[in-house]
Amino acid sequence: MKKFLTLAFTILAVYSAKAQNIMNNPTSNHGNKFEQLGTILPTPNEYRTASGAPGPKYWQQRADYVIKATLDEPKLSLTGSETITYYNNSPDVLTYLWLQLDENQHSTVNNANYQDASYLENAINTNQLDKLAAAKTDNGYGHKISRLADAMGKPLKYFINKTMMRVELPAPLKPGQKFAFNVDWSYKISDRMTFAGRGGYEMLEDGNHLFTMAQWFPRLCVYSDFQGWQNQQFSGRGEFALTFGNYDVTLTVPSDHIVLSTGVCQNYAQVLTPAQLSRWNQAQTSKEPVEIATLDEANQRSTGKSAKTKTWIYKAENVRDFAWTTSRRYIWDAMPVYIEGKKVMCMSGYPKEAYGLYRKFSTKAVAHTIKTYSKFSIPYPYPVAQSIEASNGMEYPMICFNNGRTNKDGSYAEATKYGMIGVIIHEVGHNFFPMIVNSDERQWSWMDEGLNTFVQFLTEEEWDNKYPSRRGPARLITDYMRLPKEQLEPIMTNSDNIIQFGPNAYAKPATGLNILRETIMGRELFDYAFKEYARRWAFKHPTPADLFRTMEDASAEDLDWFWRGWFYSIEPCDIAIEGVKHAVVNKQPAAVAPRTGAPAMRSLDKPLFSGAAAFDDISKQRNRNDKNIIFYTDADTSLRDFYWRYTRGLEPYDSSFKYPAPVMNTPEPLSGEALAAYENVHLYEISFANKGGLVMPIIVEFTFEDGTKETEKIPAQIWRKNEQKVTKLFMTQKKAISIQLDPLKETADIDESNNKWPNGVLDEPSKFSLFKGGAGRGRGQSSGMNPMQHAQQKN
Ligand SMILES: [Zn+2]
């Protein structure tokens, strides 16, 4: 019964443990903050190693697409036909494939219907009422599949579950085999400004449209070694998990449109005017952005609407997605940047509403981003990188949609400018995370948003030394960290379940990486390890464990405590100075004072001599009864000595003998040079309390009477044996007038009011004497007389 109760309690303790207290060592007395993550991480295998690198049998699937699509601008619809070739590189036999029909997100019939709570406010607008009314009928949005057939034209069976479509394979697809099939589809394009999605159109004031075509074609889900099919429904929040492949895309649009797209255009000679083509050629070697489609041309095109069409052809290799944009309103400029000798065309497309900001900053922000991210991760591998102004913020390979429009008079606020540059850096930066380092956004928003926001911060900081970065510095995360627990989730939370999405998935992971870089690891160590992660996982599918493991593997820093605290927990940092003892070396040695202050943990190991009274414990009994054990002192009797005999009563035993009390070493007072070296040295014993829960390094700044300062940094491991309170002794040459914790605000400490000493008047230091440090007794030597000496004396 007792056993049962104990077991029940243990299970309860484990289940009631919140995510922040995931325990690998649940009964440890010091807590779990410094225990290894262990089984919290997936077991390493031949696909993903314990070092965080892809394993010897790492594999990933591939999907190639040939797509032809036609935009019908008057009808606001897109019709497409695609051939997908799916390569099964897995060791598994597949009997079906899963495709994503993301446009179904807008359908009132087929959406994932994962809605958030809603409320009756004091005022409600017609858009909100329209949505409520539309939800009761079929609004006509979503992918319509008109044909699904294999390469021979034989129809394939399929089933649509909201935003996911399962395609039945006519025969099992074995490892190493490929399967080609065709899908014909169409959809009604939604008004992005109403639906707030990533793809759709925006109608500008003059009645012209900007189309941002994203998640526009049926795309393969990821099938992986770590979770099989990733077919979690698309709710609009958790972004995408996508397979690498090659794209061959033919886009037919009104002839007065400018198209900008993922990939490299194959037929500029056919679609551009001779003047545009010559400007495009000029841009190839230009040091400044060249307008290929000019403001004047855009203004002219905007006055009419062509009924004719033009077809633009693009190719993209080894990308995980494909997006494009088209409008007759676009101005388009370009200039090259060189990454390790390879040319990357940096380009921007924007309507005249953004001309005042985009013409000046956008393409240069693209170039700066490509250069800086290449330095901190891997060299940018694609031939093109583009920023498109579409009052948006969303990323795709080689192209992204951002916002940044001026006032009608061309003026703009500082916040608009830095907001725009920040969004461009961020969205262009997504080329690296997750377009190349292809993590699963549907599951882990932070793996791309957090890492990308971190490198965005580094890139902003290299943009301008006074750049007003919003996310990255530790002090900017404290408002979030001090929120009530109900408003917080660990970073390691599924995308769709996150509250406070921006701080959680963007700011907190970015800040964490910055703290690792600046405060915990140092730049050299961090940068090497972070680059190694990017290098290992470029064009592959990493998981969180691959990042956590690589960062340690490449740096020799045990960071499990940091991943546990910052990524798996919601606890904030709040370290407080609880007390300070100050002492100064006294010239004149006083009487020998035994050690005061906190007692050290004493060793509880029993003395090695147990004399005649040695206890015959269970191991001794069992060993003695084991016929297979021959004790060494029996096999080799030369090992038998005084104590061998003594414990057996074979030596005369004197019951009056008592071990003498240990004798303290008599300290030897210092004099002369030795004293001079430490004369007037100040010692500060500071007691720290961990009030927030999160363990962090302790950074202590002393300010001295003469105004100079000195900073000492204690690694977070100081909390290893006691996660609530620690005491540390510091030595300074001068007398401190104040002590400040974390003066540079590096640790995201949420309460700075307890970071200072003194709070009132300074106490006079206590005087203490300094003695010569002795060599001490040899290990194992006893003090006073031992039974052997006692016996010898008697003889
Ligand atoms: Zn992002």
GROMACS .gro file of N, CA, C and O and ligand atoms in nm, residues 395 426-427 430 449 452 506, ligand 1:
model
   29
  395GLU      N    1   0.692   3.652  -4.633
  395GLU     CA    2   0.814   3.609  -4.699
  395GLU      C    3   0.797   3.484  -4.784
  395GLU      O    4   0.722   3.395  -4.747
  426HIS      N    5   1.368   4.206  -4.222
  426HIS     CA    6   1.307   4.085  -4.166
  426HIS      C    7   1.261   3.990  -4.276
  426HIS      O    8   1.296   3.872  -4.277
  427GLU      N    9   1.182   4.043  -4.369
  427GLU     CA   10   1.122   3.954  -4.470
  427GLU      C   11   1.226   3.903  -4.569
  427GLU      O   12   1.222   3.788  -4.610
  430HIS      N   13   1.415   3.628  -4.410
  430HIS     CA   14   1.347   3.497  -4.409
  430HIS      C   15   1.396   3.406  -4.522
  430HIS      O   16   1.371   3.286  -4.518
  449GLU      N   17   1.089   3.259  -3.710
  449GLU     CA   18   1.067   3.399  -3.669
  449GLU      C   19   1.171   3.445  -3.567
  449GLU      O   20   1.221   3.557  -3.574
  452ASN      N   21   1.524   3.447  -3.725
  452ASN     CA   22   1.528   3.555  -3.824
  452ASN      C   23   1.526   3.692  -3.756
  452ASN      O   24   1.599   3.783  -3.796
  506TYR      N   25   0.879   3.582  -3.174
  506TYR     CA   26   0.978   3.668  -3.238
  506TYR      C   27   1.078   3.722  -3.136
  506TYR      O   28   1.198   3.696  -3.144
  796ZN      ZN   29   0.874   3.676  -4.001
   0.00000   0.00000   0.00000
